[in-house]
Tab-separated table of C-alpha atoms in Angstrom:
chain	number	residue	atom	x	y	z
K	1	MET	CA	-0.080	-0.056	0.049
K	2	SER	CA	1.440	3.109	-1.024
K	3	PRO	CA	0.098	6.933	-0.947
K	4	TYR	CA	-0.751	9.127	-3.667
K	5	SER	CA	1.955	10.246	-5.965
K	6	GLU	CA	2.675	13.894	-6.242
K	7	SER	CA	3.316	13.790	-9.552
K	8	GLU	CA	0.665	15.965	-11.847
K	9	ASN	CA	1.264	13.569	-14.503
K	10	ASN	CA	0.129	10.646	-12.483
K	11	PRO	CA	-2.101	8.461	-14.769
K	12	TRP	CA	-4.421	7.734	-11.668
K	13	LYS	CA	-4.906	11.131	-10.753
K	14	LYS	CA	-8.164	11.612	-11.388
K	15	THR	CA	-9.157	8.309	-9.376
K	16	GLU	CA	-7.857	9.280	-6.070
K	17	LEU	CA	-10.185	10.025	-3.043
K	18	LYS	CA	-10.960	13.187	-2.062
K	19	THR	CA	-10.770	13.208	1.699
K	20	VAL	CA	-11.183	15.445	4.645
K	21	GLY	CA	-10.893	15.286	8.546
K	22	VAL	CA	-6.674	14.620	8.676
K	23	PRO	CA	-5.314	15.710	11.825
K	24	SER	CA	-4.335	19.580	11.881
K	25	SER	CA	-1.538	18.471	14.244
K	26	TRP	CA	0.275	15.946	11.870
K	27	THR	CA	3.301	16.657	9.817
K	28	ASP	CA	4.644	14.697	6.493
K	29	VAL	CA	0.723	14.069	5.780
K	30	LYS	CA	0.439	11.240	3.285
K	31	ILE	CA	-2.931	10.304	1.914
K	32	GLY	CA	-3.873	6.978	-0.217
K	33	ASP	CA	-5.911	3.846	-0.349
K	34	ILE	CA	-6.475	0.204	-0.133
K	35	ASN	CA	-8.279	-1.252	-3.156
K	36	THR	CA	-10.667	-3.916	-2.538
K	37	ASP	CA	-10.964	-4.820	-6.137
K	38	ILE	CA	-8.557	-3.152	-8.572
K	39	TYR	CA	-10.613	-4.562	-11.588
K	40	GLN	CA	-13.759	-2.854	-10.928
K	41	SER	CA	-11.771	0.132	-10.119
K	42	VAL	CA	-10.366	0.335	-13.472
K	43	TYR	CA	-13.469	-0.638	-15.075
K	44	GLN	CA	-15.512	2.225	-13.642
K	45	SER	CA	-12.487	4.407	-13.753
K	46	TYR	CA	-12.402	4.257	-17.889
K	47	HIS	CA	-16.183	4.584	-18.073
K	48	THR	CA	-16.423	7.686	-16.073
K	49	ASN	CA	-13.515	9.314	-17.969
K	50	ALA	CA	-11.184	8.778	-14.975
K	51	ILE	CA	-8.306	7.260	-16.766
K	52	THR	CA	-7.580	7.292	-20.650
K	53	LYS	CA	-8.744	4.827	-23.385
K	54	ALA	CA	-4.717	4.251	-23.747
K	55	HIS	CA	-4.131	3.504	-19.852
K	56	TYR	CA	-7.092	1.282	-19.894
K	57	GLU	CA	-6.096	-1.108	-22.776
K	58	GLN	CA	-2.264	-1.036	-21.608
K	59	LEU	CA	-3.446	-2.284	-18.188
K	60	GLN	CA	-5.773	-5.066	-20.247
K	61	ASN	CA	-2.639	-6.106	-21.961
K	62	THR	CA	-0.176	-5.910	-19.021
K	63	TRP	CA	-2.575	-8.248	-16.606
K	64	ASN	CA	-3.512	-10.288	-19.341
K	65	TRP	CA	-7.195	-9.363	-18.471
K	66	ILE	CA	-10.214	-9.366	-20.565
K	67	PRO	CA	-13.090	-7.556	-18.656
K	68	ASN	CA	-16.302	-9.394	-17.900
K	69	SER	CA	-18.921	-6.796	-18.226
K	70	LEU	CA	-21.369	-9.182	-16.627
K	71	ASN	CA	-19.600	-9.289	-13.504
K	72	LEU	CA	-18.620	-5.533	-13.473
K	73	SER	CA	-20.393	-1.986	-12.783
K	74	LYS	CA	-20.256	0.976	-15.170
K	75	LYS	CA	-21.792	2.838	-12.149
K	76	PRO	CA	-18.967	3.721	-9.625
K	77	ILE	CA	-18.968	1.636	-6.509
K	78	LYS	CA	-16.905	2.404	-3.408
K	79	THR	CA	-14.174	-0.287	-3.961
K	80	LYS	CA	-11.615	1.923	-2.098
K	81	ILE	CA	-10.880	2.613	1.762
K	82	ALA	CA	-8.807	5.597	2.111
K	83	PHE	CA	-6.075	6.019	4.569
K	84	ALA	CA	-3.955	8.505	6.000
K	85	PHE	CA	-0.542	8.504	8.256
K	86	GLY	CA	1.818	11.140	9.357
K	87	LYS	CA	3.822	11.966	12.547
K	88	ASP	CA	2.333	13.360	15.770
K	89	SER	CA	3.946	16.077	18.155
K	90	ILE	CA	7.093	13.623	19.389
K	91	GLY	CA	7.708	12.284	15.700
K	92	GLU	CA	5.934	9.147	15.696
K	93	VAL	CA	4.067	7.673	12.823
K	94	GLN	CA	0.622	7.624	13.594
K	95	MET	CA	-2.431	6.244	11.404
K	96	ILE	CA	-5.916	6.873	10.544
K	97	VAL	CA	-8.451	4.444	8.267
K	98	ASP	CA	-11.784	5.640	6.779
K	99	THR	CA	-13.282	2.561	8.149
K	100	ASN	CA	-16.791	3.527	7.346
K	101	ASN	CA	-16.015	4.882	3.918
K	102	ASN	CA	-17.410	8.384	4.071
K	103	LEU	CA	-14.274	10.116	3.164
K	104	ASP	CA	-14.028	12.002	6.554
K	105	PHE	CA	-11.432	10.759	8.781
K	106	SER	CA	-12.774	13.014	11.419
K	107	ASP	CA	-14.763	10.118	12.815
K	108	ASN	CA	-12.213	7.365	12.912
K	109	LYS	CA	-9.652	6.360	15.480
K	110	ILE	CA	-6.081	7.384	15.163
K	111	PHE	CA	-3.708	4.335	15.812
K	112	LYS	CA	0.240	3.672	15.755
K	113	PRO	CA	0.502	1.143	13.402
K	114	THR	CA	1.786	-2.509	14.430
K	115	GLU	CA	5.639	-2.726	13.502
K	116	MET	CA	6.838	-5.920	12.199
K	117	ASP	CA	10.190	-6.735	11.800
K	118	PRO	CA	11.106	-9.161	8.387
K	119	LYS	CA	13.881	-10.772	10.300
K	120	VAL	CA	11.649	-11.877	12.910
K	121	LYS	CA	9.673	-14.495	12.429
K	122	PHE	CA	5.874	-13.797	13.838
K	123	ASP	CA	2.364	-15.561	13.937
K	124	ASN	CA	0.287	-13.859	11.041
K	125	ASP	CA	-2.742	-14.985	12.807
K	126	SER	CA	-2.238	-13.746	16.038
K	127	LEU	CA	-1.222	-10.452	14.898
K	128	ALA	CA	-4.615	-10.554	12.518
K	129	LYS	CA	-6.789	-11.421	15.488
K	130	VAL	CA	-5.307	-8.486	17.790
K	131	ASN	CA	-4.997	-5.553	14.870
K	132	VAL	CA	-7.703	-5.982	12.337
K	133	LYS	CA	-10.244	-3.186	11.719
K	134	ASP	CA	-13.572	-3.696	10.051
K	135	VAL	CA	-13.809	-1.772	7.040
K	136	ASN	CA	-16.993	-0.980	4.804
K	137	PHE	CA	-16.874	-0.692	1.022
K	138	GLU	CA	-19.151	-1.979	-1.988
K	139	ARG	CA	-19.452	-4.823	-4.174
K	140	PHE	CA	-21.449	-5.587	-7.279
K	141	VAL	CA	-23.643	-8.832	-6.529
K	142	ASP	CA	-26.894	-9.763	-8.725
K	143	ASN	CA	-26.709	-6.800	-10.359
K	144	GLU	CA	-27.078	-4.476	-7.464
K	145	ILE	CA	-24.568	-2.216	-5.332
K	146	THR	CA	-24.261	-3.684	-2.127
K	147	THR	CA	-22.511	-2.745	0.951
K	148	VAL	CA	-20.256	-5.117	2.839
K	149	SER	CA	-17.588	-5.312	5.713
K	150	ALA	CA	-14.687	-7.042	6.107
K	151	PRO	CA	-11.307	-7.489	8.385
K	152	LEU	CA	-8.319	-5.205	7.404
K	153	LEU	CA	-4.814	-5.662	8.787
K	154	ILE	CA	-2.121	-2.919	8.081
K	155	VAL	CA	1.092	-3.240	9.553
K	156	TYR	CA	4.268	-1.207	9.361
K	157	MET	CA	7.591	-2.154	8.390
K	158	LYS	CA	9.797	0.611	10.168
K	159	GLU	CA	13.077	-0.387	8.696
K	160	TYR	CA	11.875	0.099	4.856
K	161	ASN	CA	9.575	3.042	5.844
K	162	MET	CA	6.799	0.552	4.215
K	163	PHE	CA	3.185	-0.452	5.150
K	164	LEU	CA	1.600	-3.694	4.272
K	165	SER	CA	-1.887	-4.729	4.306
K	166	ASN	CA	-4.232	-7.624	3.623
K	167	PHE	CA	-7.994	-9.025	4.249
K	168	PRO	CA	-7.643	-11.954	6.978
K	169	GLN	CA	-10.888	-13.708	5.752
K	170	TYR	CA	-12.211	-16.344	3.470
K	171	ALA	CA	-15.618	-17.296	1.690
K	172	THR	CA	-16.923	-20.617	1.781
K	173	ALA	CA	-18.803	-22.936	-0.700
K	174	SER	CA	-19.493	-26.569	-0.682
K	175	LEU	CA	-20.155	-29.542	-3.244
K	176	GLU	CA	-21.373	-33.271	-2.825
K	177	GLY	CA	-21.413	-32.320	1.061
K	178	VAL	CA	-17.812	-31.302	1.081
K	179	ALA	CA	-16.918	-27.600	2.731
K	180	LEU	CA	-14.569	-25.348	0.754
K	181	ALA	CA	-12.705	-22.562	1.869
K	182	VAL	CA	-12.084	-19.931	-0.884
K	183	ALA	CA	-9.764	-17.091	-0.443
K	184	SER	CA	-8.999	-13.948	-2.709
K	185	ASN	CA	-5.502	-13.436	-4.194
K	186	GLY	CA	-3.443	-14.314	-1.013
K	187	PHE	CA	-5.598	-12.106	0.959
K	188	LYS	CA	-4.170	-8.943	-0.836
K	189	ASN	CA	-7.492	-7.940	-2.064
K	190	LEU	CA	-11.135	-9.146	-2.026
K	191	SER	CA	-11.703	-9.351	-6.069
K	192	TYR	CA	-11.896	-12.601	-6.166
K	193	ASP	CA	-10.063	-12.660	-9.642
K	194	ASN	CA	-7.371	-15.162	-8.523
K	195	SER	CA	-9.330	-17.198	-6.182
K	196	GLU	CA	-7.392	-20.081	-4.379
K	197	LEU	CA	-9.738	-22.894	-2.610
K	198	VAL	CA	-8.572	-25.647	-0.033
K	199	ILE	CA	-10.911	-28.498	1.639
K	200	ILE	CA	-11.688	-27.464	4.794
K	201	ASP	CA	-11.534	-30.750	6.168
K	202	SER	CA	-7.776	-30.768	4.944
K	203	ILE	CA	-6.806	-27.705	7.102
K	204	LEU	CA	-4.228	-28.937	9.769
K	205	SER	CA	-5.167	-28.627	13.258
K	206	GLU	CA	-3.317	-25.101	13.748
K	207	ASP	CA	-5.674	-23.832	11.248
K	208	LYS	CA	-3.059	-23.831	8.374
K	209	ALA	CA	-3.632	-25.585	5.028
K	210	ASP	CA	-0.636	-27.322	3.965
K	211	GLU	CA	0.812	-25.674	0.539
K	212	ASN	CA	0.098	-28.634	-1.580
K	213	ALA	CA	-3.317	-28.772	-0.353
K	214	ILE	CA	-4.298	-25.186	-2.038
K	215	ILE	CA	-5.890	-25.244	-5.079
K	216	LEU	CA	-5.152	-22.079	-7.554
K	217	GLU	CA	-7.201	-20.948	-10.440
K	218	ASN	CA	-7.078	-23.364	-13.208
K	219	GLU	CA	-5.972	-26.141	-11.174
K	220	TYR	CA	-7.847	-29.020	-9.911
K	221	ILE	CA	-9.430	-30.662	-6.933
K	222	GLU	CA	-10.808	-34.201	-6.175
K	223	ILE	CA	-13.942	-34.532	-4.577
K	224	ASN	CA	-15.613	-37.758	-3.894
K	225	GLY	CA	-13.597	-39.503	-6.988
K	226	ASN	CA	-14.190	-36.933	-9.137
K	227	THR	CA	-11.846	-34.428	-10.698
K	228	TYR	CA	-12.788	-30.555	-11.071
K	229	LYS	CA	-10.817	-27.884	-12.158
K	230	ASN	CA	-11.194	-24.328	-10.414
K	231	ARG	CA	-12.851	-22.069	-13.021
K	232	GLY	CA	-12.900	-18.902	-10.082
K	233	VAL	CA	-15.688	-16.974	-8.466
K	234	ASN	CA	-18.255	-15.590	-10.516
K	235	LYS	CA	-18.575	-12.206	-8.870
K	236	ASN	CA	-21.934	-11.193	-9.850
K	237	GLU	CA	-23.524	-14.496	-8.845
K	238	ASN	CA	-21.459	-14.850	-5.597
K	239	VAL	CA	-20.606	-18.482	-6.665
K	240	LEU	CA	-17.363	-20.382	-7.024
K	241	VAL	CA	-17.538	-22.283	-10.396
K	242	LEU	CA	-15.908	-25.753	-10.635
K	243	GLU	CA	-15.573	-27.814	-14.160
K	244	LYS	CA	-15.983	-31.409	-13.772
K	245	MET	CA	-13.296	-33.397	-15.933
K	246	LYS	CA	-13.748	-35.995	-18.220
K	247	GLU	CA	-10.311	-37.255	-18.342
K	248	PRO	CA	-8.658	-39.155	-16.021
K	249	LYS	CA	-5.917	-37.745	-13.776
K	250	ASP	CA	-2.876	-39.395	-15.329
K	251	GLN	CA	-4.112	-37.275	-18.462
K	252	LEU	CA	-4.061	-33.865	-17.092
K	253	PHE	CA	-1.333	-31.041	-17.025
K	254	SER	CA	-0.719	-29.145	-14.011
K	255	ALA	CA	1.515	-27.197	-11.422
K	256	GLN	CA	0.372	-29.456	-8.614
K	257	VAL	CA	1.707	-32.167	-7.139
K	258	GLY	CA	0.391	-35.740	-8.588
K	259	TYR	CA	-0.140	-34.202	-11.839
K	260	LYS	CA	1.767	-34.308	-15.525
K	261	ALA	CA	4.213	-31.284	-15.394
K	262	PHE	CA	3.282	-28.811	-18.355
K	263	PRO	CA	5.548	-29.503	-21.298
K	264	PHE	CA	7.721	-26.404	-22.451
K	265	SER	CA	10.439	-26.019	-24.540
K	266	GLY	CA	13.087	-22.878	-24.781
K	267	LYS	CA	16.797	-22.080	-25.993
K	268	GLU	CA	19.521	-22.711	-23.517
K	269	PHE	CA	20.733	-19.207	-22.283
K	270	SER	CA	24.817	-19.481	-23.086
K	271	THR	CA	24.511	-22.329	-25.762
K	272	GLY	CA	21.379	-21.366	-27.905
K	273	ALA	CA	20.628	-25.163	-27.414
K	274	SER	CA	16.633	-26.457	-27.465
K	275	VAL	CA	16.067	-27.464	-24.086
K	276	SER	CA	12.532	-29.176	-23.567
K	277	LEU	CA	10.837	-30.899	-20.489
K	278	GLU	CA	9.767	-33.988	-22.930
K	279	GLY	CA	13.536	-34.342	-24.005
K	280	LEU	CA	14.132	-35.159	-20.189
K	281	LYS	CA	11.755	-38.055	-19.785
K	282	GLY	CA	13.682	-40.963	-17.669
K	283	LYS	CA	15.191	-38.462	-15.774
K	284	TYR	CA	14.282	-36.780	-12.312
K	285	VAL	CA	13.983	-33.103	-12.990
K	286	LEU	CA	14.094	-30.229	-10.834
K	287	LEU	CA	12.590	-27.385	-12.239
K	288	ASP	CA	13.909	-24.099	-10.613
K	289	PHE	CA	12.205	-20.636	-11.050
K	290	TRP	CA	14.569	-17.998	-9.849
K	291	ALA	CA	15.552	-14.253	-10.931
K	292	THR	CA	18.863	-12.320	-10.614
K	293	TRP	CA	17.441	-10.008	-7.606
K	294	CYS	CA	16.306	-13.006	-5.602
K	295	GLY	CA	18.200	-12.976	-2.509
K	296	PRO	CA	17.060	-16.557	-1.426
K	297	CYS	CA	17.571	-17.582	-5.127
K	298	ILE	CA	21.246	-16.392	-4.869
K	299	GLN	CA	21.623	-18.119	-1.408
K	300	GLU	CA	20.609	-21.169	-2.828
K	301	LEU	CA	22.950	-21.683	-5.923
K	302	PRO	CA	26.176	-22.741	-4.091
K	303	ASN	CA	23.927	-25.457	-2.446
K	304	LEU	CA	22.522	-26.446	-6.371
K	305	ARG	CA	25.847	-26.165	-7.752
K	306	ALA	CA	27.769	-28.627	-5.054
K	307	PHE	CA	24.575	-30.851	-5.539
K	308	TYR	CA	24.370	-30.906	-9.343
K	309	GLU	CA	28.132	-31.798	-9.510
K	310	ASN	CA	27.594	-34.793	-7.404
K	311	THR	CA	24.842	-36.170	-9.391
K	312	ALA	CA	24.777	-38.434	-12.335
K	313	ARG	CA	23.484	-36.398	-15.723
K	314	SER	CA	21.565	-39.917	-16.593
K	315	LYS	CA	19.201	-39.805	-13.305
K	316	PHE	CA	19.062	-36.186	-12.468
K	317	GLU	CA	18.964	-32.565	-14.275
K	318	ILE	CA	18.216	-29.201	-13.209
K	319	VAL	CA	16.382	-26.851	-15.494
K	320	SER	CA	16.376	-23.205	-14.036
K	321	ILE	CA	13.969	-20.816	-15.541
K	322	ILE	CA	14.581	-17.471	-15.534
K	323	GLY	CA	12.074	-14.397	-14.804
K	324	ASP	CA	11.891	-10.777	-14.929
K	325	SER	CA	15.634	-10.227	-14.891
K	326	ALA	CA	18.227	-8.495	-17.363
K	327	PRO	CA	20.183	-11.400	-19.850
K	328	GLU	CA	23.381	-9.320	-18.689
K	329	ASP	CA	22.674	-9.752	-14.949
K	330	VAL	CA	21.991	-13.686	-15.774
K	331	THR	CA	25.676	-13.742	-17.348
K	332	LYS	CA	27.150	-12.290	-14.255
K	333	MET	CA	25.618	-14.628	-12.136
K	334	ILE	CA	26.343	-17.629	-14.257
K	335	GLU	CA	30.195	-16.674	-14.040
K	336	LYS	CA	30.321	-15.779	-10.568
K	337	TYR	CA	28.765	-18.955	-9.323
K	338	SER	CA	30.162	-21.073	-11.980
K	339	ILE	CA	26.390	-22.391	-12.925
K	340	SER	CA	26.632	-25.238	-15.449
K	341	TRP	CA	23.286	-26.663	-15.449
K	342	PRO	CA	20.358	-25.368	-18.335
K	343	GLN	CA	18.900	-21.678	-17.952
K	344	ILE	CA	16.056	-20.713	-20.058
K	345	PHE	CA	14.353	-17.446	-20.240
K	346	THR	CA	10.349	-17.414	-19.465
K	347	ASP	CA	9.213	-14.783	-21.795
K	348	ASP	CA	5.965	-13.891	-24.233
K	349	SER	CA	6.805	-16.377	-26.580
K	350	ASN	CA	6.902	-19.764	-24.314
K	351	ARG	CA	5.045	-18.263	-21.437
K	352	ILE	CA	6.639	-20.829	-18.871
K	353	LYS	CA	6.203	-18.675	-15.790
K	354	GLU	CA	2.382	-17.832	-16.537
K	355	GLN	CA	1.630	-21.695	-17.390
K	356	TYR	CA	3.106	-22.704	-13.934
K	357	GLY	CA	1.469	-19.869	-12.038
K	358	ILE	CA	4.707	-18.495	-10.836
K	359	ARG	CA	3.634	-15.726	-8.234
K	360	GLY	CA	7.305	-15.479	-6.562
K	361	TYR	CA	10.955	-16.608	-6.607
K	362	PRO	CA	12.326	-19.060	-5.601
K	363	THR	CA	9.477	-21.540	-6.883
K	364	THR	CA	10.552	-25.142	-7.591
K	365	PHE	CA	9.055	-28.508	-8.718
K	366	LEU	CA	10.407	-31.710	-8.616
K	367	VAL	CA	9.380	-34.371	-11.601
K	368	ASN	CA	9.755	-37.511	-11.758
K	369	PRO	CA	10.963	-39.687	-14.657
K	370	ASP	CA	7.168	-39.930	-16.192
K	371	GLY	CA	7.137	-36.309	-15.921
K	372	VAL	CA	4.568	-35.952	-12.975
K	373	ILE	CA	5.440	-33.178	-10.369
K	374	ILE	CA	6.187	-35.240	-7.225
K	375	ALA	CA	7.197	-32.455	-4.882
K	376	LYS	CA	7.104	-28.410	-4.596
K	377	ASN	CA	9.625	-25.650	-3.275
K	378	LEU	CA	12.183	-28.231	-1.906
K	379	ARG	CA	15.117	-26.499	-1.282
K	380	GLY	CA	18.595	-27.331	0.717
K	381	LYS	CA	19.294	-30.448	2.559
K	382	ASP	CA	15.670	-31.588	1.951
K	383	LEU	CA	16.003	-31.333	-2.196
K	384	GLU	CA	19.392	-33.203	-1.516
K	385	GLN	CA	17.840	-35.939	0.690
K	386	LYS	CA	14.788	-36.295	-1.401
K	387	ILE	CA	16.947	-36.969	-4.708
K	388	GLU	CA	19.247	-39.344	-3.123
K	389	GLU	CA	16.452	-41.226	-1.490
K	390	LEU	CA	15.074	-41.286	-5.007
K	391	ILE	CA	18.478	-42.260	-7.027
K	392	LYS	CA	18.911	-44.921	-4.809
K	393	GLU	CA	15.709	-46.760	-5.374
């Protein structure tokens, strides 16, 4: 979450909320908003001339988004929640949120945002339970604009002078007597344009869902012996859409454990040689999605190199897929860390990152000799032990 830009050339300028009631005693005041549904916001902003056609089309292209007019309202609705922060008389950062969405901060409580140290492990759930604030906003449901409320959590990372927010709640649905929890975009917003779901009975005792149990959009979920594809949420009808699959599981491709890995091919960065997943059938393959600016990725490189050098190419291979990085930076990394395994760029032509639904780096997939994913996000000793066990079998 960021405050409004002070640039007059900001293409979002006309979409900014006009608020009053910021405490007059504050200094270094900044105002901004948290958007519960950026897609609805952009759609209505275009239809009210708050953003240009060129900007609207650019966003569609960047997001790979085709607006669904059946789920969106041309009439403006309150998708945003305004906030302000500044320093009090002793220089402490204070914040205020327009929880009732009336654009007036004077009837809201001032609070000191909870500080979070990124170097210290913390309990997300405990943090949320103590520090959430209920906020009001609007949604477009059954072709009507309705007011709803949700819990909002805001924390402050003092080291980086950065505020973070999320909405710690999920929706529920059921199919054939099986209860499902549905989250929106990793709890970052409430647009439900990227819905994740999990079978509630599979959630661990500490109310945590195992990573491999979370079903992303266009992934598969198995319910009572049937396989369904998660087609996301129809926001207007307020329903979860699941598509029953005719094909057996062993014919389906997905980035999930237990499913066939998506086939791909590309040119190896240094040699230009063709590399494909199909060409590596018969071996265990680690697909390593990384970027040159990713600290944990770089930290793992020496481990991967040592492990790679001590395994037989006839049994095990690593293919690194590089995203969001400059070629010259990749060259430097290869030289610095003596990387000898294949490197492929994910780009608009092969769209490997998009196909595998990569949301962050590093992300890894371990594929067996039959092309089936058997593990995700193994690194360090866990990866080494797993491969050694498999190769010995």
